[in-house]
Tab-separated table of C-alpha atoms and ligand atoms in Angstrom:
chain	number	residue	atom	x	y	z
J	5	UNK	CA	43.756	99.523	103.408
J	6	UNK	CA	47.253	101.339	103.697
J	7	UNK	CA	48.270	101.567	100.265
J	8	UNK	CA	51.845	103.814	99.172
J	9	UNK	CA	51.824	104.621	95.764
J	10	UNK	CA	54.892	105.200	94.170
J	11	UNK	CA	56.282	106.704	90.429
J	12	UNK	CA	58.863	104.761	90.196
J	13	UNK	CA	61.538	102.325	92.868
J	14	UNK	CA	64.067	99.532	91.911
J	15	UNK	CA	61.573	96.784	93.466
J	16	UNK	CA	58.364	97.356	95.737
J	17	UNK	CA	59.729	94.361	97.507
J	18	UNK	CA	63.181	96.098	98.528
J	19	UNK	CA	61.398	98.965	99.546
J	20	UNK	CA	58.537	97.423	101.983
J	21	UNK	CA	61.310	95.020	103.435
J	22	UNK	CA	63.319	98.953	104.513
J	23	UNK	CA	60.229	100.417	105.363
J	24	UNK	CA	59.090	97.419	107.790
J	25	UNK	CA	62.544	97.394	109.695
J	26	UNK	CA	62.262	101.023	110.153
J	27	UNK	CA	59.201	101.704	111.367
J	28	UNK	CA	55.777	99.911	112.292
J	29	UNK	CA	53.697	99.594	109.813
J	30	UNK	CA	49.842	98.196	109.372
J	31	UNK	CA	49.217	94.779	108.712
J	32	UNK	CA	48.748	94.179	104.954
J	33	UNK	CA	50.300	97.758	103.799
J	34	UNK	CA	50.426	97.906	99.784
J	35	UNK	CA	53.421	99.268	98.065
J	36	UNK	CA	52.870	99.573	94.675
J	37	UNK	CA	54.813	101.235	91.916
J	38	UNK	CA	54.039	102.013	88.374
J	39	UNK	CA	57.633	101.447	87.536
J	40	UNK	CA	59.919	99.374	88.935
J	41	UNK	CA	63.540	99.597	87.617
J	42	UNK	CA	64.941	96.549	89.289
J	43	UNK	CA	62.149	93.818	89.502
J	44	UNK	CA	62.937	90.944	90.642
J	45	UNK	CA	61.209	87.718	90.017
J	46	UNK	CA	61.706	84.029	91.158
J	47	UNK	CA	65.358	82.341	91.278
J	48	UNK	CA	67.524	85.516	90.484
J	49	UNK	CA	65.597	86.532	87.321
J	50	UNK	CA	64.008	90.101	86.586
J	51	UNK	CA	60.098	90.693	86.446
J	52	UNK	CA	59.935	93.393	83.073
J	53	UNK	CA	56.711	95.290	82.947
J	54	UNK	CA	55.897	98.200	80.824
J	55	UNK	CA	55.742	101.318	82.658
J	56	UNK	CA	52.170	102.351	84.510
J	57	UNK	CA	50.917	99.234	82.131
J	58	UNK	CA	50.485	96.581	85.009
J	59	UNK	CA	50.479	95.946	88.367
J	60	UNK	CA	53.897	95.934	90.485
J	61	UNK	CA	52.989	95.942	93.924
J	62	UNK	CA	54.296	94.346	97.414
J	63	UNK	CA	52.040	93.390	100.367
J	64	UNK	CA	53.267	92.961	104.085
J	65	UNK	CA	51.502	89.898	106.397
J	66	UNK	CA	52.442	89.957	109.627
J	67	UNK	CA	52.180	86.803	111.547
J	68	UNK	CA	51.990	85.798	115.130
J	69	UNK	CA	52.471	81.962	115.232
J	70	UNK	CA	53.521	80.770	111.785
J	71	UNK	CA	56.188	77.946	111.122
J	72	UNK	CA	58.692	78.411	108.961
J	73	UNK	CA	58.007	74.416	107.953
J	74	UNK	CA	54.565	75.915	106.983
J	75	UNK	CA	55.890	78.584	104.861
J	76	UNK	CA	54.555	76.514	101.446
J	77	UNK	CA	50.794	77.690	102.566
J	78	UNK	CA	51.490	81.250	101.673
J	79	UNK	CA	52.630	80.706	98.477
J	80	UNK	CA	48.712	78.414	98.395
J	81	UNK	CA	47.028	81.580	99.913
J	82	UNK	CA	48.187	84.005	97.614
J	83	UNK	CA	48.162	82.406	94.521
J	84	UNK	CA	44.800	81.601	95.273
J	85	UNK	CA	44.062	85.216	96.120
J	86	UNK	CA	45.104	85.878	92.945
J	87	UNK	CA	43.613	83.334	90.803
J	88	UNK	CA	40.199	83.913	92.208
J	89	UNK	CA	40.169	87.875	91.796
J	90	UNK	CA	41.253	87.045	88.077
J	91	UNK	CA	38.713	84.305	87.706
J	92	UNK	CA	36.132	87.025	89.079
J	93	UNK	CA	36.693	89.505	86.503
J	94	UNK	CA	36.979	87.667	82.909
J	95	UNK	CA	35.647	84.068	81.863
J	96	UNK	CA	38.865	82.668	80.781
J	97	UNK	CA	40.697	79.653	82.384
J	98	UNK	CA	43.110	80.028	84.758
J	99	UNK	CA	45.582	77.858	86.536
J	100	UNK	CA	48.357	77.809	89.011
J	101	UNK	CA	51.457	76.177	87.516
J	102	UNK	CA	53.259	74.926	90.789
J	103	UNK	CA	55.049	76.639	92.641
J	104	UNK	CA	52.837	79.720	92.300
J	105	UNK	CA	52.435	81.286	88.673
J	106	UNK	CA	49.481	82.431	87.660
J	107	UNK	CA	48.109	81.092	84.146
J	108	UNK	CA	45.811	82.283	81.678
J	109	UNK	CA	44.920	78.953	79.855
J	110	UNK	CA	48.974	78.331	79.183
J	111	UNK	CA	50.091	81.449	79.440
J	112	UNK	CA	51.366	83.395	82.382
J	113	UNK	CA	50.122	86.525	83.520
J	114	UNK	CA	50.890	86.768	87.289
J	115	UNK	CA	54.112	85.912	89.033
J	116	UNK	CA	54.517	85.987	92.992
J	117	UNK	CA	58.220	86.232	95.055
J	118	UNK	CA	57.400	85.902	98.598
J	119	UNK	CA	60.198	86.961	100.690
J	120	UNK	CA	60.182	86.254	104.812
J	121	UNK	CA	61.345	87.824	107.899
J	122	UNK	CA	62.056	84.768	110.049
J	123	UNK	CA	62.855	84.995	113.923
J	124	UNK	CA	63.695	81.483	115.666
J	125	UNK	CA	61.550	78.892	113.460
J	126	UNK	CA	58.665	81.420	112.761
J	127	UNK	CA	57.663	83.843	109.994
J	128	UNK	CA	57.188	87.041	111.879
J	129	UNK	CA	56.292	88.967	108.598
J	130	UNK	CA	56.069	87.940	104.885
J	131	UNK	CA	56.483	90.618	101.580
J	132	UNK	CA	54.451	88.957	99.182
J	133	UNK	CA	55.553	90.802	95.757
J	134	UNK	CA	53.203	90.793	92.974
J	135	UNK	CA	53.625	90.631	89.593
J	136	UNK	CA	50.571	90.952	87.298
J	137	UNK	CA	50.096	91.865	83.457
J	138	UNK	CA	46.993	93.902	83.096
J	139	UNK	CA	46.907	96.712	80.413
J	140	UNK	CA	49.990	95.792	78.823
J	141	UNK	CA	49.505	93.969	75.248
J	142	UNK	CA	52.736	93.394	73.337
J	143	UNK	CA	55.703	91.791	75.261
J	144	UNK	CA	59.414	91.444	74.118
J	145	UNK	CA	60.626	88.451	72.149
J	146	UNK	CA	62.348	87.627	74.887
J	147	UNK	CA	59.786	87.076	77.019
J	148	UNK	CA	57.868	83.770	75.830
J	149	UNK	CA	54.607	82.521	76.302
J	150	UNK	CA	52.909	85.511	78.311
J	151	UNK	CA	49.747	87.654	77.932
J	152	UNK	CA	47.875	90.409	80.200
J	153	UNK	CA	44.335	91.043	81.571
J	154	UNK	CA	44.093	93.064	78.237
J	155	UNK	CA	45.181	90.130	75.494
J	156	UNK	CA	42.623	87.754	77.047
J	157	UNK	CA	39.905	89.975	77.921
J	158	UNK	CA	40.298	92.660	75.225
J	159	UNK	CA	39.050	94.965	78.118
J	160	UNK	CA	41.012	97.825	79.935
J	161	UNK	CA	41.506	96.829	83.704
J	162	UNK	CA	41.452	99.751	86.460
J	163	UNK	CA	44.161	99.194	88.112
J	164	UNK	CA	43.633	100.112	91.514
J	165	UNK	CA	40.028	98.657	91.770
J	166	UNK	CA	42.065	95.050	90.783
J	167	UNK	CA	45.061	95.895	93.339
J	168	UNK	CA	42.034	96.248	96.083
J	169	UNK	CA	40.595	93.250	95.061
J	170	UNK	CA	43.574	90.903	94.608
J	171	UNK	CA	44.473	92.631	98.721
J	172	UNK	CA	40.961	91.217	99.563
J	173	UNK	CA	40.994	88.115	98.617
J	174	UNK	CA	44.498	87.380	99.293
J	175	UNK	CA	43.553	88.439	103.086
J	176	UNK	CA	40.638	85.756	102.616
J	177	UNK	CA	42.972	83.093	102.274
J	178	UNK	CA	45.232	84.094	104.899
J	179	UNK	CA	42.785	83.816	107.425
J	180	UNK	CA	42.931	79.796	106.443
J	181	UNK	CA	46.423	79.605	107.684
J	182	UNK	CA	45.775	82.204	110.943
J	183	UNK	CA	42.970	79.410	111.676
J	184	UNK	CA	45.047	76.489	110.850
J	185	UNK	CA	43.085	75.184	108.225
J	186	UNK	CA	45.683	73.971	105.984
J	187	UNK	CA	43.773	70.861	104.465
J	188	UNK	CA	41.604	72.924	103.139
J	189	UNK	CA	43.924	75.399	101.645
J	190	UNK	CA	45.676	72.395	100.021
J	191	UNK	CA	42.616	70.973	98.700
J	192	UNK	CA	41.945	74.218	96.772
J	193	UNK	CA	44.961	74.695	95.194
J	194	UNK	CA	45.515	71.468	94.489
J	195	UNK	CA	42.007	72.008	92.262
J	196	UNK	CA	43.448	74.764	90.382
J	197	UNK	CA	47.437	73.392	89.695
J	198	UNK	CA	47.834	73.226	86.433
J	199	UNK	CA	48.404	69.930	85.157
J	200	UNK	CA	47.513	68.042	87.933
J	201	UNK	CA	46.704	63.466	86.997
J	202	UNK	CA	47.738	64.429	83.446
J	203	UNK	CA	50.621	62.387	82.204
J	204	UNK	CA	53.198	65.232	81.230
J	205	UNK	CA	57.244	65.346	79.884
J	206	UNK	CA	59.321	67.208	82.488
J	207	UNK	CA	63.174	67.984	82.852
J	208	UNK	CA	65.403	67.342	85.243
J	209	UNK	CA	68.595	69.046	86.519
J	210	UNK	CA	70.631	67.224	84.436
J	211	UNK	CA	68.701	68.417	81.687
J	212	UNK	CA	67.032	64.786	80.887
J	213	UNK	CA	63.199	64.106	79.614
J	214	UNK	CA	61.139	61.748	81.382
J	215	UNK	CA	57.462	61.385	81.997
J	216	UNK	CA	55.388	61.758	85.121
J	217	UNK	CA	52.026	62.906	86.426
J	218	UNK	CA	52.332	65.781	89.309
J	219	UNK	CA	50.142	63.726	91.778
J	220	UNK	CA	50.435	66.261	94.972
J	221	UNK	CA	52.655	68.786	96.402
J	222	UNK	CA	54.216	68.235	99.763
J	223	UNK	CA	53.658	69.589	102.785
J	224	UNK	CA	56.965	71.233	102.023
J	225	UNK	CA	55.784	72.747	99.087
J	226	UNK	CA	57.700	70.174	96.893
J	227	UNK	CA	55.690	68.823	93.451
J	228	UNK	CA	55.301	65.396	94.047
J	229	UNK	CA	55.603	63.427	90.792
J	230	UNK	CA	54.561	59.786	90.065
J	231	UNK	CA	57.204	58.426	87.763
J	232	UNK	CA	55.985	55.862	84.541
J	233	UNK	CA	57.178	52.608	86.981
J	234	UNK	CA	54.458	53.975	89.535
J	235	UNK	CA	57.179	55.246	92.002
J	236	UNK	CA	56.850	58.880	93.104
J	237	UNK	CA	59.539	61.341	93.277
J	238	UNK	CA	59.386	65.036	95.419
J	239	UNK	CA	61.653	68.002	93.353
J	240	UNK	CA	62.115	71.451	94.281
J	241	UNK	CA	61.950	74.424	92.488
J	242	UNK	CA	65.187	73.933	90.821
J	243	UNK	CA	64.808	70.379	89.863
J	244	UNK	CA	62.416	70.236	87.652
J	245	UNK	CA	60.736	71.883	84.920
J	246	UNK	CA	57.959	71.218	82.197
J	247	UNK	CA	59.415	70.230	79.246
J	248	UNK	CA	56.951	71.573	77.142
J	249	UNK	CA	53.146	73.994	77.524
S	27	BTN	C1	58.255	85.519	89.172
S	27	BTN	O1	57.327	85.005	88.558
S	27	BTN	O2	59.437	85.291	88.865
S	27	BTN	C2	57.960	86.440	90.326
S	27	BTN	C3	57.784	87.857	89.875
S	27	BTN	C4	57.458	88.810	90.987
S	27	BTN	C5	57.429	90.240	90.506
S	27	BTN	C6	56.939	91.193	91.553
S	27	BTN	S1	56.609	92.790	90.885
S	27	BTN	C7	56.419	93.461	92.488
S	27	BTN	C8	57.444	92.802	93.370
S	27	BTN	N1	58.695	93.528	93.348
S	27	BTN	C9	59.679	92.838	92.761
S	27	BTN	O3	60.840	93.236	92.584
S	27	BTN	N2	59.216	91.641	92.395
S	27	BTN	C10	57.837	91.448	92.748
């Protein structure tokens, strides 16, 4: 396993993404930094993590026949990856709360931005960044509903015994989409999502409350949602939310 270790870099995801378009570098490379200055999470927002506290690292999958229509599989693989390493290590519950945070009963502890180098209509490589609370144990007031490897287990974490882990298993479930075995993939996260058949309140872009049951996520990687009149509806990332834990 190739692993760069860095003090400190605005985002491990910036700097794989230069790296890879400068030079050739082994599948599933680890970039991981004990401090990142500019981490960034999903949908524009910054990932905050106390410095040499957690993990902060970036991972580079190259592909050689992988549809960008597909691309919703990753996000399964790797969320997976990381859900099972977790599950390995402590008895707690965890979940993955669509489209790929990771869960500690309610709380989040893992976050994933999965950025892709497309050519024509394939992913040629992915940077899967990885967000992960281990050590860490008091978060800003800003920062709701979160906890760390730490807060749950009351255990310190090596970190770079977890990072080889989480690289493991993560490869594990890539190998399902290298073989094509997508059903299977989908089956197993499906198992974990978080909420899945339970009636729920949710909120829409236009900021309105209304109750469904997430039912199945799309091929597409959209969370399919049966309304209360039995119809179902698909939403993306930005058009819906949980209305409450
Ligand atoms: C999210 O939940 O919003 C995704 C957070 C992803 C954070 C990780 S930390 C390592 C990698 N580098 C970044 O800048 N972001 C990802």
């Amino acid at each position: 396993m190739y692993i760069i270790k860095l003090n400190a870099i605005e985002s491990t995801n910036g700097y794989l993404k230069e790296l890879t378009a400068k030079k050739k570098l082994e599948n599933f490379t680890v970039v991981v930094a004990e401090q990142q200055t500019k981490g960034r999470g999903q949908m524009g927002t910054v990932w905050l993590s106390e410095e040499g506290k957690n993990l902060t690292f970036s991972l580079l999958v190259n592909f050689d026949d992988f549809n960008i229509s597909n691309q919703f599989y990753l996000s399964m693989a790797v969320s997976l990856g990381v859900l099972t390493t977790l599950k390995s290590l402590t008895n707690t519950s965890f979940y993955i709360k669509w489209p790929n945070d990771i869960l500690a009963e309610k709380d989040k502890i893992a976050g994933i931005l999965i950025e892709n180098i497309i050519g024509g209509h394939l992913i040629k490589q992915s940077i899967i960044g990885i967000g992960l609370n281990v050590n860490q144990v008091a978060f800003c007031n800003t920062i709701k509903d979160v906890t760390s490897l730490k807060n749950i287990s009351g255990k310190f974490t090596d970190k770079e015994m977890l990072l080889k882990k989480i690289v493991l298993e993560i490869k594990h479930f890539v190998n399902y989409i290298n073989k094509r075995e997508f059903k299977q993939l989908k089956k197993m996260y499906l198992m974990r999502l978080f909420k899945l058949n339970m009636p729920s309140m949710f909120i829409d872009k236009d900021e309105k409350l209304f109750l469904g049951k997430i039912i199945d996520v799309s091929n597409d990687g959209k969370l399919v949602v049966e309304l209360e009149d039995e119809t179902t509806r698909k939403f993306s990332l930005k058009e819906i939310k949980f209305a409450s834990r």
